[in-house]
CSV table of C-alpha atoms in Angstrom, one decimal:
chain,number,residue,atom,x,y,z
V,258,UNK,CA,227.1,-60.7,15.1
V,259,UNK,CA,225.8,-62.1,18.1
V,260,UNK,CA,223.5,-65.4,17.9
V,261,UNK,CA,219.9,-65.8,20.0
V,262,UNK,CA,219.8,-69.2,20.9
V,263,UNK,CA,216.0,-70.8,20.2
V,264,UNK,CA,215.0,-74.4,20.8
V,265,UNK,CA,212.7,-75.6,18.3
V,266,UNK,CA,210.8,-78.9,18.1
V,267,UNK,CA,210.7,-81.5,15.1
V,268,UNK,CA,208.0,-83.8,14.3
V,269,UNK,CA,208.5,-86.3,11.8
V,270,UNK,CA,206.8,-90.5,11.2
V,271,UNK,CA,209.2,-92.9,11.7
V,272,UNK,CA,210.4,-93.6,7.8
V,273,UNK,CA,213.5,-92.5,6.1
V,274,UNK,CA,211.3,-90.3,3.5
V,275,UNK,CA,210.1,-88.2,6.8
V,276,UNK,CA,213.6,-88.0,8.7
V,277,UNK,CA,215.9,-87.9,7.2
V,278,UNK,CA,214.7,-83.6,5.8
V,279,UNK,CA,213.9,-83.4,9.7
V,280,UNK,CA,217.8,-84.4,10.2
V,281,UNK,CA,219.0,-82.0,8.1
V,282,UNK,CA,216.8,-79.6,9.2
V,283,UNK,CA,218.2,-79.9,12.7
V,284,UNK,CA,221.8,-80.4,11.8
V,285,UNK,CA,221.1,-76.8,9.9
V,286,UNK,CA,219.1,-75.3,13.1
V,287,UNK,CA,222.4,-76.7,15.3
V,288,UNK,CA,224.9,-74.8,13.3
V,289,UNK,CA,222.7,-71.7,14.1
V,290,UNK,CA,223.5,-72.2,17.6
V,291,UNK,CA,220.0,-73.5,18.7
V,292,UNK,CA,218.7,-76.3,20.2
V,293,UNK,CA,216.8,-79.0,18.7
V,294,UNK,CA,214.4,-82.3,20.0
V,295,UNK,CA,212.7,-84.5,18.0
V,296,UNK,CA,209.2,-85.9,18.7
V,297,UNK,CA,208.9,-89.9,16.5
V,298,UNK,CA,207.7,-93.4,17.4
V,299,UNK,CA,210.5,-95.6,18.7
V,300,UNK,CA,210.9,-96.7,14.8
V,301,UNK,CA,212.2,-93.7,14.5
V,302,UNK,CA,214.1,-93.0,17.1
V,303,UNK,CA,216.0,-95.8,16.0
V,304,UNK,CA,216.6,-94.6,12.6
V,305,UNK,CA,220.6,-95.0,11.2
V,306,UNK,CA,221.4,-91.6,10.6
V,307,UNK,CA,220.0,-89.3,13.7
V,308,UNK,CA,222.5,-87.0,14.6
V,309,UNK,CA,224.3,-87.2,17.9
V,310,UNK,CA,223.3,-84.3,19.1
V,311,UNK,CA,219.8,-84.3,18.5
V,312,UNK,CA,217.6,-85.9,21.6
V,313,UNK,CA,214.3,-88.2,20.1
V,314,UNK,CA,211.2,-88.3,22.4
V,315,UNK,CA,208.5,-91.0,21.5
V,316,UNK,CA,205.0,-90.5,21.5
V,317,UNK,CA,201.9,-92.3,20.9
V,318,UNK,CA,201.0,-92.3,17.6
V,319,UNK,CA,197.4,-94.0,16.7
V,320,UNK,CA,196.1,-94.0,13.8
V,321,UNK,CA,192.0,-93.1,12.9
V,322,UNK,CA,191.5,-95.3,9.8
V,323,UNK,CA,189.6,-98.5,8.8
V,324,UNK,CA,185.8,-99.2,9.6
V,325,UNK,CA,186.3,-100.6,12.9
V,326,UNK,CA,184.8,-98.5,15.5
V,327,UNK,CA,186.8,-99.8,18.2
V,328,UNK,CA,190.6,-99.1,15.8
V,329,UNK,CA,189.2,-95.5,16.0
V,330,UNK,CA,188.7,-95.5,19.9
V,331,UNK,CA,192.3,-97.0,20.1
V,332,UNK,CA,193.9,-94.1,17.5
V,333,UNK,CA,192.0,-91.6,19.5
V,334,UNK,CA,193.2,-92.4,22.7
V,335,UNK,CA,196.9,-92.9,21.2
V,336,UNK,CA,196.3,-89.7,19.8
V,337,UNK,CA,195.6,-87.6,22.5
V,338,UNK,CA,198.1,-89.1,25.5
V,339,UNK,CA,200.7,-88.0,22.7
V,340,UNK,CA,199.2,-84.4,22.6
V,341,UNK,CA,199.1,-84.3,26.5
V,342,UNK,CA,202.5,-85.8,26.5
V,343,UNK,CA,203.5,-83.3,24.1
V,344,UNK,CA,202.3,-80.2,25.9
V,345,UNK,CA,204.2,-81.7,29.2
V,346,UNK,CA,207.7,-81.5,26.7
V,347,UNK,CA,207.1,-78.3,25.2
V,348,UNK,CA,206.3,-76.7,28.9
V,349,UNK,CA,210.3,-77.7,29.7
V,350,UNK,CA,211.6,-77.4,26.2
V,351,UNK,CA,209.8,-74.0,25.2
V,352,UNK,CA,210.0,-74.4,21.4
V,353,UNK,CA,209.7,-70.9,19.5
V,354,UNK,CA,208.3,-73.4,16.9
V,355,UNK,CA,207.5,-76.7,16.1
V,356,UNK,CA,208.0,-77.9,12.6
V,357,UNK,CA,206.2,-81.3,11.3
V,358,UNK,CA,207.6,-83.4,8.6
V,359,UNK,CA,204.2,-85.8,7.8
V,360,UNK,CA,203.6,-89.2,9.1
V,361,UNK,CA,201.4,-90.3,12.1
V,362,UNK,CA,204.0,-89.7,14.7
V,363,UNK,CA,203.8,-86.2,13.7
V,364,UNK,CA,200.0,-85.5,14.5
V,365,UNK,CA,200.2,-84.9,18.4
V,366,UNK,CA,203.0,-82.4,18.6
V,367,UNK,CA,201.4,-80.4,16.2
V,368,UNK,CA,198.0,-80.5,17.5
V,369,UNK,CA,199.8,-79.4,20.7
V,370,UNK,CA,201.4,-76.9,19.6
V,371,UNK,CA,198.3,-75.5,18.0
V,372,UNK,CA,196.9,-75.7,22.0
V,373,UNK,CA,200.0,-74.2,23.1
V,374,UNK,CA,199.3,-71.2,20.7
V,375,UNK,CA,203.0,-72.5,19.7
V,376,UNK,CA,203.9,-70.9,16.1
V,377,UNK,CA,203.8,-74.6,13.3
V,378,UNK,CA,205.2,-75.2,10.2
V,379,UNK,CA,204.6,-78.0,8.2
V,380,UNK,CA,207.0,-79.8,5.9
V,381,UNK,CA,205.5,-82.1,2.6
V,382,UNK,CA,208.6,-84.1,1.1
V,383,UNK,CA,206.1,-85.1,-2.0
V,384,UNK,CA,204.3,-83.5,-4.9
V,385,UNK,CA,201.0,-84.9,-3.0
V,386,UNK,CA,200.1,-83.1,0.6
V,387,UNK,CA,200.3,-86.2,3.1
V,388,UNK,CA,196.7,-87.0,5.0
V,389,UNK,CA,198.6,-85.9,8.3
V,390,UNK,CA,199.5,-82.8,6.6
V,391,UNK,CA,196.4,-82.5,4.7
V,392,UNK,CA,194.7,-82.7,8.1
V,393,UNK,CA,196.9,-79.4,9.9
V,394,UNK,CA,197.6,-77.3,6.6
V,395,UNK,CA,194.7,-75.0,7.9
V,396,UNK,CA,196.1,-75.0,11.7
V,397,UNK,CA,199.8,-74.2,10.9
V,398,UNK,CA,201.0,-70.7,10.2
V,399,UNK,CA,203.3,-71.8,6.9
V,400,UNK,CA,203.7,-74.8,4.8
V,401,UNK,CA,206.7,-75.8,3.3
V,402,UNK,CA,207.2,-77.6,-0.1
V,403,UNK,CA,209.2,-79.5,-2.5
V,404,UNK,CA,207.6,-79.6,-5.5
V,405,UNK,CA,205.7,-76.2,-7.0
V,406,UNK,CA,202.9,-77.8,-8.4
V,407,UNK,CA,201.3,-80.6,-5.3
V,408,UNK,CA,198.4,-82.4,-5.5
V,409,UNK,CA,195.8,-82.1,-2.5
V,410,UNK,CA,196.7,-78.7,-1.3
V,411,UNK,CA,193.7,-76.4,-0.6
V,412,UNK,CA,193.9,-73.4,-3.2
V,413,UNK,CA,192.5,-71.0,-0.4
V,414,UNK,CA,196.0,-71.7,1.5
V,415,UNK,CA,198.2,-70.3,-1.1
V,416,UNK,CA,198.9,-67.5,1.2
V,417,UNK,CA,201.0,-69.2,3.6
V,418,UNK,CA,202.9,-71.9,0.9
V,419,UNK,CA,206.6,-71.6,0.3
V,420,UNK,CA,208.9,-74.1,-2.2
V,421,UNK,CA,212.0,-74.9,-0.3
V,422,UNK,CA,212.3,-78.5,-1.6
V,423,UNK,CA,213.5,-81.5,0.3
V,424,UNK,CA,216.7,-81.2,2.6
V,425,UNK,CA,218.9,-84.2,1.9
V,426,UNK,CA,222.0,-85.4,3.9
V,427,UNK,CA,225.4,-83.0,3.8
V,428,UNK,CA,227.2,-86.2,2.5
V,429,UNK,CA,224.9,-85.5,-1.1
V,430,UNK,CA,225.2,-82.0,-1.3
V,431,UNK,CA,228.4,-81.9,-0.9
V,432,UNK,CA,228.5,-84.2,-4.5
V,433,UNK,CA,226.7,-81.5,-6.1
V,434,UNK,CA,229.7,-79.6,-7.6
V,435,UNK,CA,231.4,-82.7,-8.5
V,436,UNK,CA,230.9,-82.8,-12.5
V,437,UNK,CA,228.8,-85.6,-13.9
V,438,UNK,CA,231.2,-88.6,-14.6
V,439,UNK,CA,232.6,-89.1,-18.3
V,440,UNK,CA,231.2,-91.1,-20.6
V,441,UNK,CA,232.4,-91.6,-24.0
V,442,UNK,CA,231.2,-94.3,-27.0
V,443,UNK,CA,233.9,-96.4,-25.8
V,444,UNK,CA,233.7,-96.3,-22.0
V,445,UNK,CA,231.8,-97.9,-19.3
V,446,UNK,CA,228.1,-97.0,-18.3
V,447,UNK,CA,227.6,-97.4,-15.1
V,448,UNK,CA,224.4,-98.0,-13.5
V,449,UNK,CA,222.8,-97.9,-10.5
V,450,UNK,CA,220.0,-99.8,-9.0
V,451,UNK,CA,217.7,-99.5,-6.0
V,452,UNK,CA,214.5,-99.9,-4.6
V,453,UNK,CA,214.2,-99.0,-1.5
V,454,UNK,CA,215.6,-99.5,2.0
V,455,UNK,CA,215.0,-103.1,1.3
V,456,UNK,CA,215.3,-102.9,-2.7
V,457,UNK,CA,212.3,-104.1,-5.0
V,458,UNK,CA,211.8,-107.1,-6.2
V,459,UNK,CA,210.1,-106.1,-9.2
V,460,UNK,CA,213.7,-104.5,-10.0
V,461,UNK,CA,215.7,-107.7,-9.4
V,462,UNK,CA,213.1,-109.6,-12.0
V,463,UNK,CA,213.2,-107.0,-14.6
V,464,UNK,CA,216.5,-105.2,-14.7
V,465,UNK,CA,218.9,-108.0,-15.2
V,466,UNK,CA,217.0,-109.1,-17.9
V,467,UNK,CA,216.0,-105.6,-19.7
V,468,UNK,CA,220.0,-104.6,-19.8
V,469,UNK,CA,220.3,-108.0,-21.5
V,470,UNK,CA,218.4,-106.8,-24.3
V,471,UNK,CA,220.9,-103.8,-24.8
V,472,UNK,CA,222.5,-103.6,-28.2
V,473,UNK,CA,225.8,-105.0,-28.5
V,474,UNK,CA,228.0,-102.1,-28.1
V,475,UNK,CA,226.5,-101.0,-25.2
V,476,UNK,CA,225.7,-104.5,-23.1
V,477,UNK,CA,229.3,-105.0,-24.1
V,478,UNK,CA,230.3,-101.5,-21.7
V,479,UNK,CA,227.9,-102.2,-18.1
V,480,UNK,CA,229.0,-102.6,-14.7
V,481,UNK,CA,226.2,-102.5,-12.6
V,482,UNK,CA,225.5,-102.2,-8.9
V,483,UNK,CA,222.2,-103.3,-7.5
V,484,UNK,CA,220.5,-103.4,-4.2
V,485,UNK,CA,218.6,-106.8,-3.7
V,486,UNK,CA,216.6,-108.2,-1.0
V,487,UNK,CA,218.2,-110.8,0.8
V,488,UNK,CA,215.7,-113.9,-0.4
V,489,UNK,CA,216.4,-112.1,-4.0
V,490,UNK,CA,219.9,-111.9,-4.3
V,491,UNK,CA,221.0,-115.0,-5.3
V,492,UNK,CA,218.9,-115.3,-8.0
V,493,UNK,CA,219.8,-111.7,-8.8
V,494,UNK,CA,224.0,-112.6,-9.4
V,495,UNK,CA,222.6,-115.9,-11.5
V,496,UNK,CA,220.6,-113.9,-13.9
V,497,UNK,CA,223.7,-111.5,-14.5
V,498,UNK,CA,226.3,-114.5,-14.5
V,499,UNK,CA,224.0,-116.2,-17.2
V,500,UNK,CA,223.6,-113.0,-19.5
V,501,UNK,CA,227.3,-112.4,-18.6
V,502,UNK,CA,226.9,-108.9,-17.3
V,503,UNK,CA,229.2,-107.4,-14.5
V,504,UNK,CA,227.3,-106.5,-11.4
V,505,UNK,CA,227.7,-105.8,-7.7
V,506,UNK,CA,225.1,-106.7,-5.3
V,507,UNK,CA,224.3,-105.9,-2.1
V,508,UNK,CA,221.5,-105.9,0.5
V,509,UNK,CA,222.3,-102.8,1.9
V,510,UNK,CA,225.2,-100.1,0.8
V,511,UNK,CA,227.0,-97.7,3.3
V,512,UNK,CA,228.5,-95.5,0.9
V,513,UNK,CA,225.5,-94.9,-1.1
V,514,UNK,CA,225.9,-91.3,-2.0
V,515,UNK,CA,229.0,-92.2,-3.3
V,516,UNK,CA,227.8,-94.9,-5.6
V,517,UNK,CA,225.0,-92.2,-6.8
V,518,UNK,CA,228.1,-90.1,-7.7
V,519,UNK,CA,229.8,-92.6,-9.5
V,520,UNK,CA,226.6,-93.9,-11.5
V,521,UNK,CA,225.7,-92.5,-15.3
V,522,UNK,CA,221.9,-93.6,-14.8
V,523,UNK,CA,219.3,-94.6,-11.8
V,524,UNK,CA,216.7,-97.3,-11.7
V,525,UNK,CA,214.2,-96.8,-9.2
V,526,UNK,CA,211.8,-95.6,-7.1
V,527,UNK,CA,210.4,-92.4,-7.2
V,528,UNK,CA,210.2,-91.8,-3.7
V,529,UNK,CA,210.6,-88.0,-2.5
V,530,UNK,CA,214.1,-88.8,-0.6
V,531,UNK,CA,215.0,-90.7,-4.0
V,532,UNK,CA,214.2,-87.8,-6.5
V,533,UNK,CA,215.4,-85.1,-3.8
V,534,UNK,CA,219.4,-86.9,-4.1
V,535,UNK,CA,219.1,-87.8,-7.9
V,536,UNK,CA,218.5,-83.5,-8.6
V,537,UNK,CA,220.9,-82.6,-5.4
V,538,UNK,CA,223.8,-84.7,-7.7
V,539,UNK,CA,221.8,-84.5,-11.1
V,540,UNK,CA,222.0,-87.8,-11.9
V,541,UNK,CA,219.2,-88.7,-15.0
V,542,UNK,CA,216.9,-91.8,-14.1
V,543,UNK,CA,214.2,-94.4,-15.2
V,544,UNK,CA,212.1,-94.1,-11.8
V,545,UNK,CA,209.5,-96.7,-11.7
V,546,UNK,CA,207.2,-95.5,-9.2
V,547,UNK,CA,205.6,-97.5,-6.7
V,548,UNK,CA,202.1,-98.4,-7.7
V,549,UNK,CA,200.7,-98.8,-3.7
V,550,UNK,CA,202.3,-95.6,-2.8
V,551,UNK,CA,199.8,-93.2,-0.6
V,552,UNK,CA,197.6,-91.4,-3.4
V,553,UNK,CA,199.9,-92.6,-6.0
V,554,UNK,CA,202.2,-90.0,-4.4
V,555,UNK,CA,205.1,-91.1,-6.5
V,556,UNK,CA,204.4,-90.9,-10.0
V,557,UNK,CA,203.5,-87.3,-8.7
V,558,UNK,CA,207.1,-86.8,-7.5
V,559,UNK,CA,208.3,-87.7,-11.1
V,560,UNK,CA,206.3,-84.9,-13.0
V,561,UNK,CA,208.8,-82.0,-12.6
V,562,UNK,CA,212.1,-84.3,-13.6
V,563,UNK,CA,210.4,-86.1,-16.5
V,564,UNK,CA,209.2,-82.9,-17.5
V,565,UNK,CA,212.3,-81.0,-17.7
V,566,UNK,CA,214.5,-84.2,-19.5
V,567,UNK,CA,216.1,-85.1,-16.1
V,568,UNK,CA,214.2,-88.7,-16.2
V,569,UNK,CA,211.7,-91.4,-17.4
V,570,UNK,CA,208.9,-92.9,-15.8
V,571,UNK,CA,207.5,-96.1,-16.4
V,572,UNK,CA,204.3,-97.8,-14.6
V,573,UNK,CA,205.1,-100.5,-12.9
V,574,UNK,CA,202.7,-102.3,-15.1
V,575,UNK,CA,204.7,-101.4,-18.0
V,576,UNK,CA,207.6,-102.1,-16.8
V,577,UNK,CA,209.1,-105.2,-18.8
V,578,UNK,CA,212.6,-105.9,-19.5
V,579,UNK,CA,211.3,-105.1,-23.6
V,580,UNK,CA,210.6,-101.4,-22.1
V,581,UNK,CA,213.3,-101.1,-19.8
V,582,UNK,CA,216.1,-101.7,-22.5
V,583,UNK,CA,214.0,-99.3,-25.3
V,584,UNK,CA,214.8,-96.6,-22.8
V,585,UNK,CA,218.0,-96.9,-21.7
V,586,UNK,CA,218.7,-97.7,-25.3
V,587,UNK,CA,217.0,-94.0,-25.7
V,588,UNK,CA,219.1,-92.2,-22.8
V,589,UNK,CA,222.2,-94.0,-23.9
V,590,UNK,CA,222.2,-93.7,-27.5
V,591,UNK,CA,224.5,-91.1,-27.4
V,592,UNK,CA,227.4,-89.7,-24.8
V,593,UNK,CA,226.2,-86.5,-24.4
V,594,UNK,CA,222.4,-87.6,-23.9
V,595,UNK,CA,223.2,-88.6,-20.8
V,596,UNK,CA,224.7,-85.8,-19.4
V,597,UNK,CA,222.2,-83.8,-21.4
V,598,UNK,CA,219.9,-85.4,-18.7
V,599,UNK,CA,222.1,-85.0,-15.8
V,600,UNK,CA,222.0,-81.4,-16.0
V,601,UNK,CA,218.3,-81.5,-16.0
V,602,UNK,CA,218.6,-83.5,-13.3
V,603,UNK,CA,220.2,-80.9,-11.9
V,604,UNK,CA,218.5,-77.8,-12.2
V,605,UNK,CA,215.6,-79.6,-10.7
V,606,UNK,CA,217.3,-79.4,-7.5
V,607,UNK,CA,217.8,-77.2,-4.3
V,608,UNK,CA,220.5,-77.3,-2.8
V,609,UNK,CA,219.6,-74.4,-0.4
V,610,UNK,CA,216.5,-76.5,1.0
V,611,UNK,CA,217.7,-76.9,4.7
V,612,UNK,CA,218.9,-73.6,4.7
V,613,UNK,CA,215.7,-71.9,3.3
V,614,UNK,CA,213.5,-74.3,5.7
V,615,UNK,CA,215.6,-73.1,8.4
V,616,UNK,CA,215.2,-69.3,7.8
V,617,UNK,CA,211.2,-70.0,7.3
V,618,UNK,CA,211.6,-71.5,10.6
V,619,UNK,CA,213.5,-69.1,12.4
V,620,UNK,CA,211.3,-66.2,11.3
V,621,UNK,CA,208.8,-67.1,13.6
V,622,UNK,CA,209.5,-67.0,17.9
V,623,UNK,CA,212.1,-64.5,17.6
V,624,UNK,CA,211.1,-61.0,19.8
V,625,UNK,CA,212.0,-58.1,17.8
V,626,UNK,CA,214.3,-57.0,20.6
V,627,UNK,CA,216.3,-61.0,20.0
V,628,UNK,CA,216.0,-60.0,16.4
V,629,UNK,CA,217.9,-56.6,17.1
V,630,UNK,CA,220.4,-58.4,19.0
V,631,UNK,CA,220.8,-61.1,16.7
V,632,UNK,CA,221.5,-58.5,13.6
V,633,UNK,CA,224.1,-56.5,15.6
V,634,UNK,CA,221.6,-53.1,16.4
V,635,UNK,CA,220.0,-53.8,12.6
V,636,UNK,CA,216.1,-53.1,12.1
V,637,UNK,CA,214.6,-55.8,13.8
V,638,UNK,CA,213.3,-58.2,11.2
V,639,UNK,CA,209.8,-58.7,10.2
V,640,UNK,CA,207.6,-61.5,12.6
V,641,UNK,CA,206.8,-64.6,10.7
V,642,UNK,CA,203.0,-63.6,10.3
V,643,UNK,CA,204.8,-60.0,8.4
V,644,UNK,CA,206.9,-62.3,6.7
V,645,UNK,CA,204.6,-64.4,5.0
V,646,UNK,CA,202.3,-61.8,4.1
V,647,UNK,CA,205.0,-60.4,1.8
V,648,UNK,CA,206.4,-63.6,0.7
V,649,UNK,CA,208.4,-64.4,3.4
V,650,UNK,CA,211.5,-66.8,3.1
V,651,UNK,CA,210.3,-69.0,-0.2
């Protein structure tokens, strides 16, 4: 079977939540023999985990928000300059499609794609359509989602919505077929606690005391791994020592995927990548949505996994040591309870997210002759728009 190499541009904001799925899609498209380029901001170009084959193009990314008219003008000027730079990139790179993953740095590239009549797709990682994706949704050719229910998504656009899930890193996806670690009546209970790249202070304040309130039969079997902020780590270490609970603390764990695989229970925030990795591996969780997240999207992210029985969500204002101990006790009171929750979380995963998103993206920009070559002489595949009319790759 012959492979036709095409060019694709991925545009993403400079945070892990936007870039991790972009990197996963880039890896899948690269495996299929395509050339991929990344458009982002300076922060995104420097973020760890970017594949070596993926060139990064830094574009200006302005914001139009607040009440300062001068700020609006500066933001608009940066967006227009980014759009001009993206158009120049498209002239030389000639992408078959442009894929946006949200965040303000993605906006100029997607606007340029619309102006140049290049097919475009947006991917929404959260259960609430983000501001940039909300602005672009009516202009793009397809909308890929990570959840069945996405708030702030206009029902009139349902015809171009495709549920693919949220792509995760290869090292996480390879753990999906590993069994949940045995949890017995007298075995260790390994708890993994993280609060994002910097660690959440509220977790440092609440989790050690909450774990200390567990019934002795459970508390005596605890083994904790917790990511903390640098300024909090010594105080947290002292709390665990006072409670007599073994805990390994660090500001960053390079082998986070392996830590997740070994854990029986996760405690942390409810960002899109966190939920995607929990459901990819199949790990039960107690989730504390970030209360200042835009449009309260972290709370929305918990709906599916909580409804399935794979996690419990506690609002931060209710996240006390007493409440945490109560929820852990309920989840771990019988060995099979956590295993059942792990299976429920696993069932919420989308292990083919990167592949399905790549299929959707590939449905654009291929001339019929190219498809005949790619399919080894079979009948040409439907064009992007024809595929969408039938339901496409979703």
